Structures are given as C-alpha cells and as structure tokens.
PDB file of C-alpha atoms in Angstrom:
ATOM      1  CA  MET P 443      14.921 -28.300  11.650  1.00  0.00           C
ATOM      2  CA  ALA P 444      14.965 -30.472  14.717  1.00  0.00           C
ATOM      3  CA  GLY P 445      12.913 -29.154  17.570  1.00  0.00           C
ATOM      4  CA  ASN P 446      10.861 -26.800  15.396  1.00  0.00           C
ATOM      5  CA  LYS P 447       7.275 -27.969  15.105  1.00  0.00           C
ATOM      6  CA  PRO P 448       4.810 -26.458  12.657  1.00  0.00           C
ATOM      7  CA  HIS P 449       2.438 -23.998  14.302  1.00  0.00           C
ATOM      8  CA  LYS P 450      -1.043 -25.375  14.900  1.00  0.00           C
ATOM      9  CA  SER P 451      -3.704 -23.107  16.263  1.00  0.00           C
ATOM     10  CA  SER P 452      -7.090 -24.089  17.570  1.00  0.00           C
ATOM     11  CA  ASP P 453      -7.717 -20.571  18.873  1.00  0.00           C
ATOM     12  CA  PRO P 454     -10.705 -19.152  16.945  1.00  0.00           C
ATOM     13  CA  LYS P 455      -9.242 -15.649  17.365  1.00  0.00           C
ATOM     14  CA  GLU P 456      -6.333 -16.743  15.159  1.00  0.00           C
ATOM     15  CA  ALA P 457      -8.592 -17.663  12.215  1.00  0.00           C
ATOM     16  CA  GLY P 458      -7.780 -15.349   9.326  1.00  0.00           C
ATOM     17  CA  ARG P 459      -5.155 -13.554  11.422  1.00  0.00           C
ATOM     18  CA  PHE P 460      -2.896 -13.120   8.411  1.00  0.00           C
ATOM     19  CA  ALA P 461      -5.563 -12.700   5.717  1.00  0.00           C
ATOM     20  CA  TYR P 462      -5.076  -8.908   5.522  1.00  0.00           C
ATOM     21  CA  GLU P 463      -8.467  -8.298   3.973  1.00  0.00           C
ATOM     22  CA  GLY P 464      -7.847  -4.540   4.193  1.00  0.00           C
ATOM     23  CA  LEU P 465      -5.210  -4.703   1.455  1.00  0.00           C
ATOM     24  CA  GLU P 466      -7.602  -3.650  -1.252  1.00  0.00           C
ATOM     25  CA  ARG P 467      -6.487  -5.124  -4.558  1.00  0.00           C
ATOM     26  CA  LEU P 468      -7.256  -1.907  -6.434  1.00  0.00           C
ATOM     27  CA  LEU P 469      -4.677  -0.047  -4.350  1.00  0.00           C
ATOM     28  CA  HIS P 470      -2.177  -2.883  -4.064  1.00  0.00           C
ATOM     29  CA  GLU P 471      -0.547  -2.250  -7.432  1.00  0.00           C
ATOM     30  CA  ARG P 472       2.768  -0.424  -7.776  1.00  0.00           C
ATOM     31  CA  SER P 473       1.687   2.320 -10.196  1.00  0.00           C
ATOM     32  CA  ARG P 474      -1.561   3.106  -8.391  1.00  0.00           C
ATOM     33  CA  LEU P 475       0.191   3.007  -5.018  1.00  0.00           C
ATOM     34  CA  GLY P 476       2.711   5.570  -6.284  1.00  0.00           C
ATOM     35  CA  ILE P 477      -0.045   7.779  -7.676  1.00  0.00           C
ATOM     36  CA  LEU P 478      -2.027   7.674  -4.443  1.00  0.00           C
ATOM     37  CA  SER P 479       1.075   8.359  -2.343  1.00  0.00           C
ATOM     38  CA  SER P 480       1.926  11.368  -4.508  1.00  0.00           C
ATOM     39  CA  LEU P 481      -1.614  12.715  -4.346  1.00  0.00           C
ATOM     40  CA  ALA P 482      -1.827  12.136  -0.582  1.00  0.00           C
ATOM     41  CA  ALA P 483       1.320  14.233  -0.154  1.00  0.00           C
ATOM     42  CA  HIS P 484      -0.263  17.060  -2.188  1.00  0.00           C
ATOM     43  CA  PRO P 485      -3.850  17.623  -0.978  1.00  0.00           C
ATOM     44  CA  GLU P 486      -4.330  20.496  -3.445  1.00  0.00           C
ATOM     45  CA  GLY P 487      -3.654  18.052  -6.298  1.00  0.00           C
ATOM     46  CA  VAL P 488      -0.881  17.421  -8.792  1.00  0.00           C
ATOM     47  CA  ILE P 489      -0.701  18.444 -12.456  1.00  0.00           C
ATOM     48  CA  PHE P 490      -0.719  15.393 -14.750  1.00  0.00           C
ATOM     49  CA  ASN P 491       2.793  15.996 -16.162  1.00  0.00           C
ATOM     50  CA  ASP P 492       4.242  16.460 -12.672  1.00  0.00           C
ATOM     51  CA  LEU P 493       2.516  13.286 -11.505  1.00  0.00           C
ATOM     52  CA  LYS P 494       3.945  11.459 -14.504  1.00  0.00           C
ATOM     53  CA  LEU P 495       7.464  12.503 -13.452  1.00  0.00           C
ATOM     54  CA  LEU P 496       6.903  11.791  -9.751  1.00  0.00           C
ATOM     55  CA  CYS P 497       5.726   8.250 -10.501  1.00  0.00           C
ATOM     56  CA  SER P 498       8.024   7.524 -13.494  1.00  0.00           C
ATOM     57  CA  LEU P 499       5.085   6.554 -15.696  1.00  0.00           C
ATOM     58  CA  THR P 500       4.345   7.074 -19.376  1.00  0.00           C
ATOM     59  CA  ASP P 501       1.424   9.253 -20.486  1.00  0.00           C
ATOM     60  CA  GLY P 502      -0.588   6.190 -21.464  1.00  0.00           C
ATOM     61  CA  ASN P 503       0.100   4.225 -18.302  1.00  0.00           C
ATOM     62  CA  LEU P 504      -0.660   7.181 -16.028  1.00  0.00           C
ATOM     63  CA  SER P 505      -3.856   7.935 -17.975  1.00  0.00           C
ATOM     64  CA  ARG P 506      -5.036   4.350 -17.594  1.00  0.00           C
ATOM     65  CA  GLN P 507      -4.232   4.154 -13.871  1.00  0.00           C
ATOM     66  CA  ILE P 508      -5.906   7.519 -13.214  1.00  0.00           C
ATOM     67  CA  GLN P 509      -8.967   6.312 -15.137  1.00  0.00           C
ATOM     68  CA  ILE P 510      -9.179   3.189 -12.945  1.00  0.00           C
ATOM     69  CA  LEU P 511      -8.836   5.248  -9.757  1.00  0.00           C
ATOM     70  CA  GLU P 512     -11.344   7.834 -11.004  1.00  0.00           C
ATOM     71  CA  GLU P 513     -13.921   5.148 -11.882  1.00  0.00           C
ATOM     72  CA  ALA P 514     -13.524   3.751  -8.351  1.00  0.00           C
ATOM     73  CA  GLY P 515     -14.166   7.226  -6.911  1.00  0.00           C
ATOM     74  CA  PHE P 516     -10.684   7.559  -5.374  1.00  0.00           C
ATOM     75  CA  VAL P 517      -9.385  10.337  -7.621  1.00  0.00           C
ATOM     76  CA  GLU P 518     -10.956  13.327  -9.305  1.00  0.00           C
ATOM     77  CA  VAL P 519      -9.645  14.839 -12.521  1.00  0.00           C
ATOM     78  CA  ILE P 520     -10.123  18.544 -13.164  1.00  0.00           C
ATOM     79  CA  LYS P 521      -9.434  19.763 -16.688  1.00  0.00           C
ATOM     80  CA  SER P 522      -8.841  23.448 -17.301  1.00  0.00           C
ATOM     81  CA  VAL P 523      -6.926  25.855 -19.503  1.00  0.00           C
ATOM     82  CA  HIS P 524      -3.914  27.693 -18.117  1.00  0.00           C
ATOM     83  CA  LYS P 525      -2.061  30.241 -20.292  1.00  0.00           C
ATOM     84  CA  ASN P 526      -3.930  28.961 -23.364  1.00  0.00           C
ATOM     85  CA  ARG P 527      -2.794  25.390 -22.690  1.00  0.00           C
ATOM     86  CA  PRO P 528      -4.898  22.493 -21.445  1.00  0.00           C
ATOM     87  CA  ARG P 529      -4.096  21.472 -17.889  1.00  0.00           C
ATOM     88  CA  THR P 530      -5.166  18.353 -16.023  1.00  0.00           C
ATOM     89  CA  LEU P 531      -5.139  18.373 -12.233  1.00  0.00           C
ATOM     90  CA  CYS P 532      -5.498  15.115 -10.320  1.00  0.00           C
ATOM     91  CA  ARG P 533      -6.361  14.898  -6.637  1.00  0.00           C
ATOM     92  CA  LEU P 534      -7.671  12.452  -4.073  1.00  0.00           C
ATOM     93  CA  THR P 535     -11.348  12.507  -3.244  1.00  0.00           C
ATOM     94  CA  THR P 536     -12.477  12.344   0.374  1.00  0.00           C
ATOM     95  CA  VAL P 537     -13.346   8.678  -0.150  1.00  0.00           C
ATOM     96  CA  GLY P 538      -9.993   8.060  -1.838  1.00  0.00           C
ATOM     97  CA  ARG P 539      -8.073   9.626   1.034  1.00  0.00           C
ATOM     98  CA  ARG P 540     -10.007   7.581   3.632  1.00  0.00           C
ATOM     99  CA  LYS P 541      -9.536   4.330   1.686  1.00  0.00           C
ATOM    100  CA  PHE P 542      -5.832   5.065   1.247  1.00  0.00           C
ATOM    101  CA  VAL P 543      -5.373   5.725   4.979  1.00  0.00           C
ATOM    102  CA  ASP P 544      -7.243   2.474   5.745  1.00  0.00           C
ATOM    103  CA  TYR P 545      -4.998   0.649   3.278  1.00  0.00           C
ATOM    104  CA  LEU P 546      -1.863   2.109   4.915  1.00  0.00           C
ATOM    105  CA  SER P 547      -3.103   1.028   8.351  1.00  0.00           C
ATOM    106  CA  GLU P 548      -3.499  -2.526   7.094  1.00  0.00           C
ATOM    107  CA  LEU P 549      -0.064  -2.377   5.473  1.00  0.00           C
ATOM    108  CA  GLU P 550       1.408  -1.231   8.797  1.00  0.00           C
ATOM    109  CA  ARG P 551      -0.181  -4.296  10.387  1.00  0.00           C
ATOM    110  CA  VAL P 552       1.528  -6.527   7.816  1.00  0.00           C
ATOM    111  CA  VAL P 553       4.906  -4.910   8.524  1.00  0.00           C
ATOM    112  CA  HIS P 554       4.373  -5.162  12.297  1.00  0.00           C
ATOM    113  CA  ASP P 555       3.378  -8.841  12.089  1.00  0.00           C
ATOM    114  CA  ALA P 556       6.333  -9.678   9.847  1.00  0.00           C
ATOM    115  CA  ALA P 557       8.796  -7.814  12.078  1.00  0.00           C
ATOM    116  CA  GLN P 558       7.384  -9.452  15.191  1.00  0.00           C
ATOM    117  CA  ALA P 559       7.590 -12.906  13.601  1.00  0.00           C
ATOM    118  CA  GLN P 560      11.171 -12.201  12.537  1.00  0.00           C
ATOM    119  CA  ASP P 561      12.085 -11.047  16.061  1.00  0.00           C
ATOM    120  CA  GLU P 562      10.528 -14.169  17.581  1.00  0.00           C
ATOM    121  CA  SER P 563      12.258 -16.388  15.032  1.00  0.00           C
ATOM    122  CA  THR P 564      15.627 -14.732  15.621  1.00  0.00           C
ATOM    123  CA  ARG P 565      15.194 -14.894  19.391  1.00  0.00           C
ATOM    124  CA  GLY P 566      14.206 -18.556  19.214  1.00  0.00           C
ATOM    125  CA  HIS P 567      17.177 -19.319  16.979  1.00  0.00           C
ATOM    126  CA  ALA P 568      19.582 -17.521  19.335  1.00  0.00           C
ATOM    127  CA  ILE P 569      18.177 -19.330  22.380  1.00  0.00           C
ATOM    128  CA  SER P 570      18.356 -22.760  20.743  1.00  0.00           C
ATOM    129  CA  LYS P 571      21.939 -22.040  19.674  1.00  0.00           C
ATOM    130  CA  HIS P 572      22.915 -21.367  23.297  1.00  0.00           C
ATOM    131  CA  LEU P 573      21.137 -24.480  24.549  1.00  0.00           C
ATOM    132  CA  ARG P 574      22.939 -26.853  22.191  1.00  0.00           C
ATOM    133  CA  PRO P 575      25.637 -28.976  23.795  1.00  0.00           C
ATOM    134  CA  THR P 576      29.133 -28.166  22.588  1.00  0.00           C
TER     135      THR P 576
END
C-alpha cells in the first residue's frame, strides 16, 4: 500500500477514542441483546413463551439469560396464574431500560465511526486512483 502510512496520533483527545467502554459486556451478547430489544419494544412486558418465540431460544437458554439479566437488575420477572395456568411475564426495569438506551447510544457511535472511516477510506482510495499516472 504505497503512500498509505499508519495513523499515529499524539493528540491526547484521541486516547481511547475507539475503546467503546459503554458497550457493557453483559448486554453485548446475542441472546441477551435480543431479549432486551424485545422487552424494550413492549414496555408492558412479554410473556415467557412469546419471548422464547420472538428470540428463537429454548426454554433453558431463555431462563438462564433472564436469570442473568434479573440478577443484574435489568429485568423483572412477575409470576402469576392466568386461567389456572402459571404465567411468567418479563419486563425491563427502569434501570434496565436506561442501561439499554445507553448501550444503544454507544453502539450508534461504533456504527457512525465505522461508516465515517469507511467513507474516508473510500474517498481516499478514489482520489489516489485519479492521481495515478496512466
């Protein structure tokens, strides 16, 4: 890659620029991300079996992921009886909703940075192509 030098930054504002500390590991897992997205879309909560279908998870996997989110205070589980059958409702807590929105904001930053870098890279590539002697 002639002409392309590695980026060196001595600007202290750049330190940790791409660390994305707001991508909380607890939320950055496919199953839990799906659960939280489903619950965020349904503020009144989602019945366990419906959540299982929405997220394409098994009973055991959904139970485990809900347990992790509940222990972290992100999700509340409300057990009741409906038409003589047990029913489990899952919903985001206030803390869970705030943390999820914060997580999404950080994820938007990742997407923005990646798109901007891609645009700059593509623009630079197109310019260098036009500057090459033929």
